[in-house]
CSV table of C-alpha atoms in Angstrom, one decimal:
chain,number,residue,atom,x,y,z
A,1,MET,CA,-27.4,179.1,126.9
A,2,ILE,CA,-27.3,175.8,124.9
A,3,LEU,CA,-28.5,177.7,121.8
A,4,TYR,CA,-25.6,180.1,122.1
A,5,LEU,CA,-23.1,177.3,122.6
A,6,ARG,CA,-24.4,175.6,119.5
A,7,LEU,CA,-24.2,178.9,117.6
A,8,PHE,CA,-20.6,179.3,118.7
A,9,LYS,CA,-19.7,175.7,117.7
A,10,GLU,CA,-21.3,176.0,114.2
A,11,SER,CA,-19.8,179.4,113.6
A,12,PHE,CA,-16.4,178.0,114.6
A,13,ALA,CA,-16.7,175.0,112.3
A,14,PHE,CA,-17.7,177.3,109.3
A,15,ALA,CA,-14.6,179.5,110.0
A,16,LEU,CA,-12.2,176.5,110.1
A,17,ASN,CA,-13.7,175.1,106.9
A,18,ALA,CA,-13.2,178.5,105.2
A,19,LEU,CA,-9.6,178.7,106.2
A,20,ARG,CA,-8.9,175.1,105.0
A,21,ASN,CA,-10.4,175.8,101.6
A,22,ASN,CA,-8.3,178.9,101.1
A,23,LYS,CA,-4.8,177.8,102.1
A,24,LEU,CA,-2.8,180.5,100.2
A,25,ARG,CA,-5.0,183.3,101.5
A,26,THR,CA,-4.8,181.9,105.0
A,27,PHE,CA,-1.0,181.6,104.8
A,28,LEU,CA,-0.6,185.3,103.6
A,29,SER,CA,-2.9,186.5,106.4
A,30,LEU,CA,-0.9,184.4,109.0
A,31,LEU,CA,2.4,185.8,107.8
A,32,GLY,CA,1.5,189.4,108.6
A,33,VAL,CA,0.3,188.6,112.1
A,34,THR,CA,3.2,186.3,112.8
A,35,ILE,CA,5.7,188.9,111.8
A,36,GLY,CA,4.0,191.6,114.0
A,37,ILE,CA,3.7,189.4,117.1
A,38,PHE,CA,7.2,188.1,116.6
A,39,SER,CA,8.6,191.6,116.4
A,40,ILE,CA,6.8,192.9,119.5
A,41,ILE,CA,7.5,189.9,121.7
A,42,ALA,CA,11.1,189.5,120.5
A,43,VAL,CA,11.8,193.2,121.3
A,44,LEU,CA,10.1,192.9,124.7
A,45,ALA,CA,12.0,189.7,125.5
A,46,ALA,CA,15.3,191.2,124.4
A,47,VAL,CA,14.8,194.3,126.6
A,48,ASP,CA,13.7,192.1,129.6
A,49,SER,CA,16.8,189.9,129.1
A,50,LEU,CA,19.0,193.0,128.9
A,51,ASP,CA,17.4,194.4,132.1
A,52,LYS,CA,17.8,191.1,133.9
A,53,SER,CA,21.4,190.7,132.8
A,54,ILE,CA,22.3,194.2,134.0
A,55,LYS,CA,20.5,193.8,137.4
A,56,ASP,CA,22.2,190.4,137.9
A,57,GLN,CA,25.6,191.9,137.2
A,58,LEU,CA,24.9,194.7,139.7
A,59,SER,CA,23.5,192.4,142.3
A,60,GLY,CA,26.9,191.8,143.9
A,61,LEU,CA,27.3,195.6,144.5
A,62,ASP,CA,25.8,197.6,147.2
A,63,LEU,CA,23.6,200.1,145.5
A,64,ASN,CA,24.3,202.6,148.3
A,65,THR,CA,27.9,202.7,147.2
A,66,ILE,CA,29.0,206.4,146.8
A,67,TYR,CA,31.5,207.9,144.4
A,68,LEU,CA,32.9,211.2,145.7
A,69,THR,CA,34.4,213.0,142.7
A,70,LYS,CA,34.5,216.1,140.6
A,71,PHE,CA,32.3,214.5,137.9
A,72,SER,CA,28.6,213.8,137.9
A,73,PHE,CA,27.5,210.3,136.7
A,74,GLY,CA,24.1,211.7,135.7
A,75,PRO,CA,22.4,214.9,134.4
A,76,THR,CA,23.3,218.0,136.4
A,77,ASN,CA,22.3,221.6,136.5
A,78,VAL,CA,25.9,222.7,137.2
A,79,PRO,CA,27.4,224.3,134.0
A,80,LYS,CA,30.3,222.6,132.4
A,81,TRP,CA,32.7,225.5,132.8
A,82,GLN,CA,32.0,225.4,136.6
A,83,ARG,CA,32.5,221.6,136.8
A,84,ASP,CA,35.8,221.9,134.9
A,85,ASN,CA,37.1,224.3,137.6
A,86,PHE,CA,36.2,221.9,140.4
A,87,PRO,CA,39.3,220.6,142.2
A,88,GLN,CA,40.4,217.1,141.5
A,89,THR,CA,39.5,214.4,144.0
A,90,GLU,CA,42.9,213.4,145.5
A,91,HIS,CA,44.3,210.9,147.9
A,92,ASP,CA,44.3,213.4,150.7
A,93,ASP,CA,40.5,213.7,150.3
A,94,TYR,CA,40.2,209.9,150.7
A,95,GLU,CA,42.3,210.0,153.9
A,96,PHE,CA,40.1,212.8,155.3
A,97,VAL,CA,36.9,210.9,154.6
A,98,ASN,CA,38.2,207.7,155.9
A,99,ARG,CA,39.2,209.4,159.2
A,100,ASN,CA,36.3,211.7,159.8
A,101,VAL,CA,33.1,210.2,158.3
A,102,PRO,CA,31.4,207.7,160.5
A,103,ASP,CA,29.5,204.5,159.5
A,104,ILE,CA,31.9,203.5,156.7
A,105,GLU,CA,32.2,199.8,156.0
A,106,ALA,CA,34.8,200.1,153.3
A,107,SER,CA,36.4,202.9,151.3
A,108,ALA,CA,38.9,203.2,148.5
A,109,TYR,CA,40.8,205.8,146.5
A,110,VAL,CA,40.5,205.0,142.8
A,111,ILE,CA,42.2,206.5,139.8
A,112,PHE,CA,40.1,206.5,136.6
A,113,GLY,CA,40.8,206.3,132.9
A,114,SER,CA,43.8,204.1,132.9
A,115,SER,CA,44.2,201.9,129.8
A,116,GLU,CA,47.7,200.4,129.7
A,117,THR,CA,49.9,197.8,128.0
A,118,ILE,CA,51.0,194.7,130.1
A,119,LYS,CA,54.0,192.7,129.0
A,120,TYR,CA,55.3,189.3,130.2
A,121,GLN,CA,58.4,188.1,128.3
A,122,SER,CA,57.4,188.1,124.6
A,123,ASN,CA,53.7,188.3,125.3
A,124,THR,CA,52.1,191.8,125.1
A,125,ILE,CA,48.5,192.8,125.8
A,126,ALA,CA,47.4,196.3,124.9
A,127,ASN,CA,44.5,198.4,126.1
A,128,VAL,CA,44.1,196.6,129.4
A,129,ASN,CA,41.6,198.2,131.8
A,130,VAL,CA,43.9,198.9,134.7
A,131,VAL,CA,42.3,200.0,138.0
A,132,PRO,CA,44.7,201.7,140.4
A,133,ALA,CA,42.9,201.5,143.8
A,134,SER,CA,43.5,201.1,147.5
A,135,ASN,CA,42.7,197.7,148.9
A,136,GLY,CA,39.1,198.7,150.0
A,137,ILE,CA,38.1,198.1,146.4
A,138,TYR,CA,38.1,194.4,147.1
A,139,VAL,CA,35.2,194.7,149.5
A,140,ILE,CA,33.3,197.4,147.7
A,141,GLU,CA,33.2,195.6,144.3
A,142,ASP,CA,32.8,192.2,145.9
A,143,LEU,CA,35.8,190.8,144.0
A,144,LYS,CA,36.5,187.0,144.2
A,145,ILE,CA,40.0,185.6,144.2
A,146,GLY,CA,40.6,182.4,142.2
A,147,ASP,CA,44.3,182.0,142.9
A,148,GLY,CA,46.7,183.8,145.2
A,149,ARG,CA,45.5,186.8,147.2
A,150,PHE,CA,44.5,190.5,146.9
A,151,TYR,CA,47.0,193.1,148.1
A,152,THR,CA,46.9,194.1,151.8
A,153,GLU,CA,46.2,197.5,153.4
A,154,SER,CA,50.0,197.7,154.2
A,155,GLU,CA,50.9,197.1,150.5
A,156,SER,CA,48.2,199.6,149.5
A,157,VAL,CA,49.5,202.3,151.8
A,158,THR,CA,53.2,201.8,150.8
A,159,GLY,CA,52.4,201.5,147.1
A,160,ALA,CA,53.9,198.1,146.8
A,161,PRO,CA,54.7,197.0,143.2
A,162,VAL,CA,52.1,194.2,143.1
A,163,ILE,CA,49.2,193.4,140.8
A,164,VAL,CA,46.1,191.3,140.8
A,165,ILE,CA,44.8,190.3,137.3
A,166,GLY,CA,41.6,188.9,135.8
A,167,ALA,CA,41.3,185.2,134.8
A,168,LYS,CA,41.2,185.8,131.0
A,169,LEU,CA,44.1,188.3,131.2
A,170,ALA,CA,46.1,185.7,133.0
A,171,GLU,CA,45.3,183.0,130.4
A,172,ASN,CA,46.4,185.3,127.5
A,173,LEU,CA,49.5,186.7,129.2
A,174,PHE,CA,51.0,183.5,130.7
A,175,ASP,CA,49.9,180.8,128.2
A,176,ASN,CA,48.5,178.5,131.0
A,177,GLN,CA,51.6,178.9,133.1
A,178,GLU,CA,51.3,179.6,136.9
A,179,PRO,CA,51.0,183.4,137.1
A,180,ILE,CA,51.5,183.8,140.8
A,181,GLY,CA,55.0,185.2,141.6
A,182,LYS,CA,55.7,186.2,137.9
A,183,GLN,CA,56.8,189.7,137.2
A,184,VAL,CA,55.1,191.7,134.5
A,185,ARG,CA,55.9,195.1,133.1
A,186,ILE,CA,53.3,197.9,133.3
A,187,TYR,CA,53.7,201.7,133.2
A,188,GLY,CA,57.3,200.9,132.2
A,189,ARG,CA,57.9,199.3,135.6
A,190,LYS,CA,58.0,195.8,136.9
A,191,VAL,CA,55.3,194.5,139.3
A,192,THR,CA,54.7,191.1,140.8
A,193,VAL,CA,51.5,189.1,140.2
A,194,ILE,CA,50.1,188.1,143.6
A,195,GLY,CA,46.6,187.1,142.7
A,196,VAL,CA,44.2,186.1,139.9
A,197,LEU,CA,40.5,186.9,140.1
A,198,LYS,CA,37.9,184.1,139.9
A,199,LYS,CA,36.6,183.8,136.3
A,200,VAL,CA,33.2,185.6,135.8
A,201,GLY,CA,32.6,185.4,132.1
A,202,SER,CA,31.5,188.0,129.6
A,203,SER,CA,29.7,191.1,131.0
A,204,LEU,CA,27.8,194.1,129.6
A,205,PHE,CA,30.1,196.2,131.7
A,206,ASP,CA,33.9,195.8,132.0
A,207,SER,CA,34.4,192.2,133.0
A,208,PRO,CA,36.8,191.6,135.9
A,209,ASP,CA,38.3,188.8,133.7
A,210,GLU,CA,40.0,191.4,131.7
A,211,LYS,CA,40.9,193.9,134.4
A,212,ALA,CA,44.1,194.5,136.4
A,213,PHE,CA,44.1,196.0,140.0
A,214,LEU,CA,47.2,197.5,141.6
A,215,PRO,CA,47.7,199.9,144.6
A,216,SER,CA,46.8,203.5,143.7
A,217,ASN,CA,49.7,204.7,145.8
A,218,PHE,CA,52.1,202.8,143.5
A,219,VAL,CA,50.7,204.7,140.5
A,220,ARG,CA,50.8,208.0,142.3
A,221,GLN,CA,54.6,207.7,142.7
A,222,PHE,CA,55.1,208.5,139.0
A,223,THR,CA,51.9,210.3,137.9
A,224,THR,CA,50.8,213.9,138.5
A,225,GLY,CA,47.7,214.9,140.4
A,226,GLY,CA,46.1,218.3,140.8
A,227,THR,CA,43.4,220.0,138.7
A,228,ASP,CA,45.0,218.9,135.4
A,229,GLY,CA,46.2,215.5,136.6
A,230,ILE,CA,44.7,212.1,136.5
A,231,PRO,CA,41.0,211.9,137.6
A,232,GLY,CA,40.3,210.1,140.9
A,233,ALA,CA,37.4,209.3,143.2
A,234,VAL,CA,36.7,208.3,146.7
A,235,MET,CA,34.6,205.1,146.8
A,236,ILE,CA,32.5,204.7,150.0
A,237,LYS,CA,30.5,201.7,151.1
A,238,PRO,CA,28.3,202.7,154.1
A,239,LYS,CA,27.5,200.1,156.8
A,240,LYS,CA,24.4,198.1,156.4
A,241,GLY,CA,21.3,199.6,158.1
A,242,VAL,CA,22.6,203.1,157.9
A,243,ASP,CA,20.2,205.9,156.9
A,244,ILE,CA,21.7,206.6,153.5
A,245,ASP,CA,20.2,210.1,153.2
A,246,ALA,CA,21.6,211.1,156.6
A,247,PHE,CA,24.9,209.5,155.8
A,248,GLU,CA,25.1,211.5,152.5
A,249,GLU,CA,24.2,214.7,154.3
A,250,VAL,CA,27.0,214.2,156.9
A,251,LEU,CA,29.5,213.4,154.2
A,252,LYS,CA,28.6,216.5,152.3
A,253,GLN,CA,28.8,218.8,155.4
A,254,LYS,CA,32.1,217.4,156.5
A,255,PHE,CA,33.6,217.5,153.1
A,256,ARG,CA,32.4,221.1,152.5
A,257,ILE,CA,34.2,222.1,155.7
A,258,TYR,CA,37.3,220.3,154.6
A,259,ARG,CA,37.2,222.1,151.3
A,260,GLY,CA,36.7,225.4,153.0
A,261,LEU,CA,33.4,226.2,151.4
A,262,LYS,CA,31.2,229.0,152.9
A,263,ALA,CA,27.5,228.6,153.6
A,264,ASP,CA,26.5,230.5,150.5
A,265,GLU,CA,28.9,228.7,148.1
A,266,PRO,CA,27.8,225.7,146.1
A,267,ASP,CA,29.4,222.3,146.3
A,268,ASN,CA,32.6,221.8,144.3
A,269,PHE,CA,32.2,218.1,144.2
A,270,PHE,CA,29.5,215.5,143.4
A,271,VAL,CA,28.2,212.6,145.5
A,272,ASN,CA,27.2,209.9,143.0
A,273,LYS,CA,25.4,206.8,144.1
A,274,LEU,CA,25.1,203.4,142.3
A,275,SER,CA,21.3,203.6,142.9
A,276,GLY,CA,21.3,206.6,140.7
A,277,MET,CA,22.9,204.4,138.0
A,278,THR,CA,20.1,201.8,138.3
A,279,ASP,CA,17.5,204.6,138.0
A,280,ALA,CA,19.2,205.7,134.8
A,281,ILE,CA,19.2,202.1,133.5
A,282,ASP,CA,15.5,201.7,134.3
A,283,SER,CA,14.8,204.9,132.4
A,284,ILE,CA,16.8,203.6,129.4
A,285,ILE,CA,15.0,200.2,129.5
A,286,GLY,CA,11.7,202.0,129.6
A,287,GLY,CA,12.7,204.0,126.6
A,288,LEU,CA,13.8,200.9,124.7
A,289,ASN,CA,10.4,199.3,125.5
A,290,ILE,CA,8.5,202.3,124.1
A,291,ALA,CA,10.7,202.4,121.0
A,292,GLY,CA,10.1,198.6,120.6
A,293,TRP,CA,6.3,199.1,120.8
A,294,ILE,CA,6.3,201.9,118.3
A,295,ILE,CA,8.5,200.0,115.8
A,296,SER,CA,6.7,196.7,116.2
A,297,GLY,CA,3.3,198.4,116.2
A,298,PHE,CA,3.7,199.2,112.5
A,299,SER,CA,4.2,195.4,111.9
A,300,LEU,CA,1.1,194.7,113.8
A,301,LEU,CA,-0.8,197.4,111.9
A,302,VAL,CA,0.2,195.8,108.6
A,303,GLY,CA,-0.9,192.4,109.9
A,304,GLY,CA,-4.2,193.7,111.0
A,305,PHE,CA,-4.9,195.5,107.7
A,306,GLY,CA,-3.9,192.2,105.9
A,307,ILE,CA,-6.5,190.2,107.9
A,308,ALA,CA,-9.2,192.9,107.3
A,309,ASN,CA,-8.5,193.0,103.6
A,310,ILE,CA,-8.6,189.2,103.3
A,311,MET,CA,-11.8,189.1,105.3
A,312,PHE,CA,-13.5,191.6,103.0
A,313,VAL,CA,-12.4,189.5,100.0
A,314,SER,CA,-13.8,186.4,101.8
A,315,VAL,CA,-17.2,188.2,102.3
A,316,LYS,CA,-17.2,189.1,98.6
A,317,GLU,CA,-16.5,185.5,97.5
A,318,ARG,CA,-19.1,184.0,99.8
A,319,THR,CA,-21.9,186.5,99.2
A,320,ASN,CA,-24.0,183.9,97.5
A,321,LEU,CA,-23.5,181.4,100.4
A,322,ILE,CA,-24.4,184.1,102.9
A,323,GLY,CA,-27.7,184.7,101.0
A,324,ILE,CA,-28.5,181.0,101.0
A,325,GLN,CA,-27.7,180.6,104.7
A,326,LYS,CA,-30.0,183.6,105.5
A,327,SER,CA,-32.8,182.3,103.3
A,328,LEU,CA,-32.6,179.0,105.2
A,329,GLY,CA,-33.1,180.9,108.5
A,330,ALA,CA,-29.5,181.8,109.6
A,331,LYS,CA,-29.6,184.8,112.0
A,332,ASN,CA,-27.4,187.9,111.5
A,333,ARG,CA,-25.4,187.0,114.6
A,334,PHE,CA,-24.6,183.5,113.1
A,335,ILE,CA,-23.1,185.2,110.0
A,336,LEU,CA,-21.3,187.8,112.2
A,337,PHE,CA,-19.7,185.2,114.5
A,338,GLN,CA,-18.8,183.0,111.5
A,339,PHE,CA,-16.6,185.7,109.9
A,340,LEU,CA,-15.4,187.1,113.3
A,341,PHE,CA,-14.2,183.7,114.4
A,342,GLU,CA,-12.4,183.3,111.1
A,343,ALA,CA,-10.5,186.5,111.7
A,344,ILE,CA,-9.7,185.7,115.3
A,345,ILE,CA,-8.5,182.1,114.5
A,346,LEU,CA,-6.2,183.6,111.8
A,347,ALA,CA,-4.7,186.1,114.2
A,348,VAL,CA,-4.4,183.6,117.1
A,349,ILE,CA,-2.7,181.0,114.9
A,350,GLY,CA,-0.3,183.7,113.7
A,351,GLY,CA,0.3,184.8,117.2
A,352,VAL,CA,1.1,181.3,118.4
A,353,ILE,CA,3.5,180.8,115.5
A,354,GLY,CA,5.2,184.1,116.3
A,355,LEU,CA,5.6,183.1,120.0
A,356,THR,CA,7.0,179.8,119.0
A,357,LEU,CA,9.6,181.5,116.7
A,358,VAL,CA,10.6,183.8,119.5
A,359,TRP,CA,11.0,180.9,121.9
A,360,ILE,CA,13.2,179.0,119.4
A,361,VAL,CA,15.3,182.1,118.8
A,362,ALA,CA,15.6,182.7,122.5
A,363,LEU,CA,16.8,179.1,123.1
A,364,ILE,CA,19.4,179.3,120.3
A,365,ALA,CA,20.6,182.8,121.4
A,366,SER,CA,21.0,181.6,125.0
A,367,GLN,CA,23.2,178.8,123.8
A,368,MET,CA,25.3,181.0,121.6
A,369,VAL,CA,25.9,183.9,124.0
A,370,ASP,CA,27.9,183.2,127.2
A,371,ASN,CA,26.5,184.4,130.5
A,372,PHE,CA,23.4,186.0,128.9
A,373,GLU,CA,20.1,184.4,129.2
A,374,PHE,CA,17.2,185.4,126.9
A,375,VAL,CA,14.1,185.6,128.9
A,376,LEU,CA,10.6,184.8,127.5
A,377,SER,CA,8.4,185.5,130.4
A,378,PHE,CA,4.8,184.2,130.9
A,379,TRP,CA,3.6,187.8,130.9
A,380,ASN,CA,5.1,188.4,127.4
A,381,MET,CA,3.6,185.2,126.1
A,382,PHE,CA,0.2,186.1,127.5
A,383,LEU,CA,0.6,189.6,126.1
A,384,GLY,CA,1.4,188.1,122.7
A,385,PHE,CA,-1.6,185.8,122.8
A,386,SER,CA,-3.9,188.6,123.9
A,387,LEU,CA,-2.6,191.0,121.2
A,388,SER,CA,-3.1,188.5,118.5
A,389,THR,CA,-6.7,187.8,119.6
A,390,LEU,CA,-7.4,191.6,119.8
A,391,ILE,CA,-6.0,192.1,116.3
A,392,GLY,CA,-8.2,189.4,115.0
A,393,LEU,CA,-11.2,190.9,116.7
A,394,ILE,CA,-10.6,194.4,115.5
A,395,SER,CA,-9.7,193.4,112.0
A,396,GLY,CA,-12.7,191.1,111.6
A,397,VAL,CA,-15.4,193.4,113.1
A,398,LEU,CA,-16.2,195.5,110.0
A,399,PRO,CA,-16.1,192.6,107.5
A,400,ALA,CA,-18.2,190.5,109.8
A,401,ILE,CA,-20.8,193.3,110.3
A,402,SER,CA,-21.0,194.0,106.6
A,403,ALA,CA,-21.6,190.2,106.0
A,404,SER,CA,-24.3,190.0,108.7
A,405,LYS,CA,-26.2,192.9,107.2
A,406,LEU,CA,-26.5,191.6,103.7
A,407,ASP,CA,-30.0,191.2,102.3
A,408,PRO,CA,-30.5,187.5,101.5
A,409,VAL,CA,-32.2,188.1,98.1
A,410,GLU,CA,-29.6,190.7,97.0
A,411,ALA,CA,-26.8,188.4,98.2
A,412,ILE,CA,-28.1,185.4,96.2
A,413,ARG,CA,-28.6,187.6,93.1
A,414,THR,CA,-25.2,189.2,93.4
A,415,GLY,CA,-23.5,185.9,93.9
A,416,MET,CA,-25.1,184.4,90.8
C-alpha cells in the first residue's frame, strides 16, 4: 500500500512539473475544458433557475384549480373544427356550477383576451392586461391588496363600475398620487379605483403589478357573448382534502346534463387543471435540459480532443525522458500514471475555473435581474467536477498507455 501511495505521489509531482514547464500548452488545454464545463453547468443552472422561478410563482396557486372552458390548455385529440363548434362558456354556466357542484371553495367567471387602454386625465396607458372576473378570483389567484380593497360579491353581481389595479400600473397612471377614489376611463366608460394590489415585482407570467381587475358583469353589459363572442371560463377552486378525480368526474357529469348531452355524445367543453400546466412545464424543462446537454456536449468533446492531442504531443516530446526513466527501473504503471495524472489535473483545473466563472456570472445576473435568482446547486457543481475528471481520464488514457508501452532502448534512440 505504501508503495502505491509513493507511486501516486511521484507520478503526481511529475505531472505538475510537466504542466509548469509548458505554460502555453497548459493554458490552451485548460481553455477547451473550461469552455465545455462552463457551457454545461451554465445551461443546467439557467434551466434549474427558470424551473425554480416558475414553481415559486405558481406556489401561491392551488394546482387543483380548474378552468371549465371551450378551449384545451394542452394537447388534445379533439379536432379543431369540432372544438371551434363548442359553445362558449358563459356566465349562466358559472351560475349553474356554483349552485349545483359541491365542495367548491371559490369560483369565478372570467373573460379572456382583454387588452385595453386606461386613461386618467392626460395620462394614457395602452395594452393593459385587463381581467374581467367575478370576485372569487381574489381567493383563487391568492391576490394581495396593498391599498384599498377588492370589489365585493354584491359589486360583482351588479356589475358595479369599479376597478382594482396593479402597483406598477398605479404608479404610471397616477404619478405617485393617491389612486383610491379616482376615476379612470376604460372601455370608453368611467370606473372608480377602489384598490391597488400589493407589489410583486417582475414575473415570467403576467405580473399582477401590470394587471387590472374589474367585475365581469360590468363588462358583460356592453359586450356580446355567444359562440362568436368574447371567450370566457369558469374558474373553480375545490375545497382542500377533496378527491380531485372524483370532484372532476362529478363536475363533468353535472355539466354534461346541464348542456343536454346524451350518453353517446362527447364532451363539448374542456376541464383544464393547473397541475396539467406544471406537467407541461416539467416536460419543457426536461427538453431544455436535454438540448443543453447536446449543445454543451460538443464543447466538452472539443475540450477532450484538445487534451488528448496535447498529451500525445507531450508523449512525443518526452520520449527520451521516458526511455531514461524506464532504463533506471521505472515501471510501466509509473509512466502511465504520470501522463494520466497530467491529463486529469488539466481537466480538473479547467473544470474548477469553469465552475468559478458560472458562479460569478450567477451572482452578477442575480443582482441585475429583479425577482429572479440564478441557482448554482451543489449537485451541478459536483456534476461539473465529476465531468471534468472523467474527461481528463478518458482523454489521457490512450496517450498514457502509448507512453507506458514504449521500449526504453527505442525511446532513448528516438529522442536523441
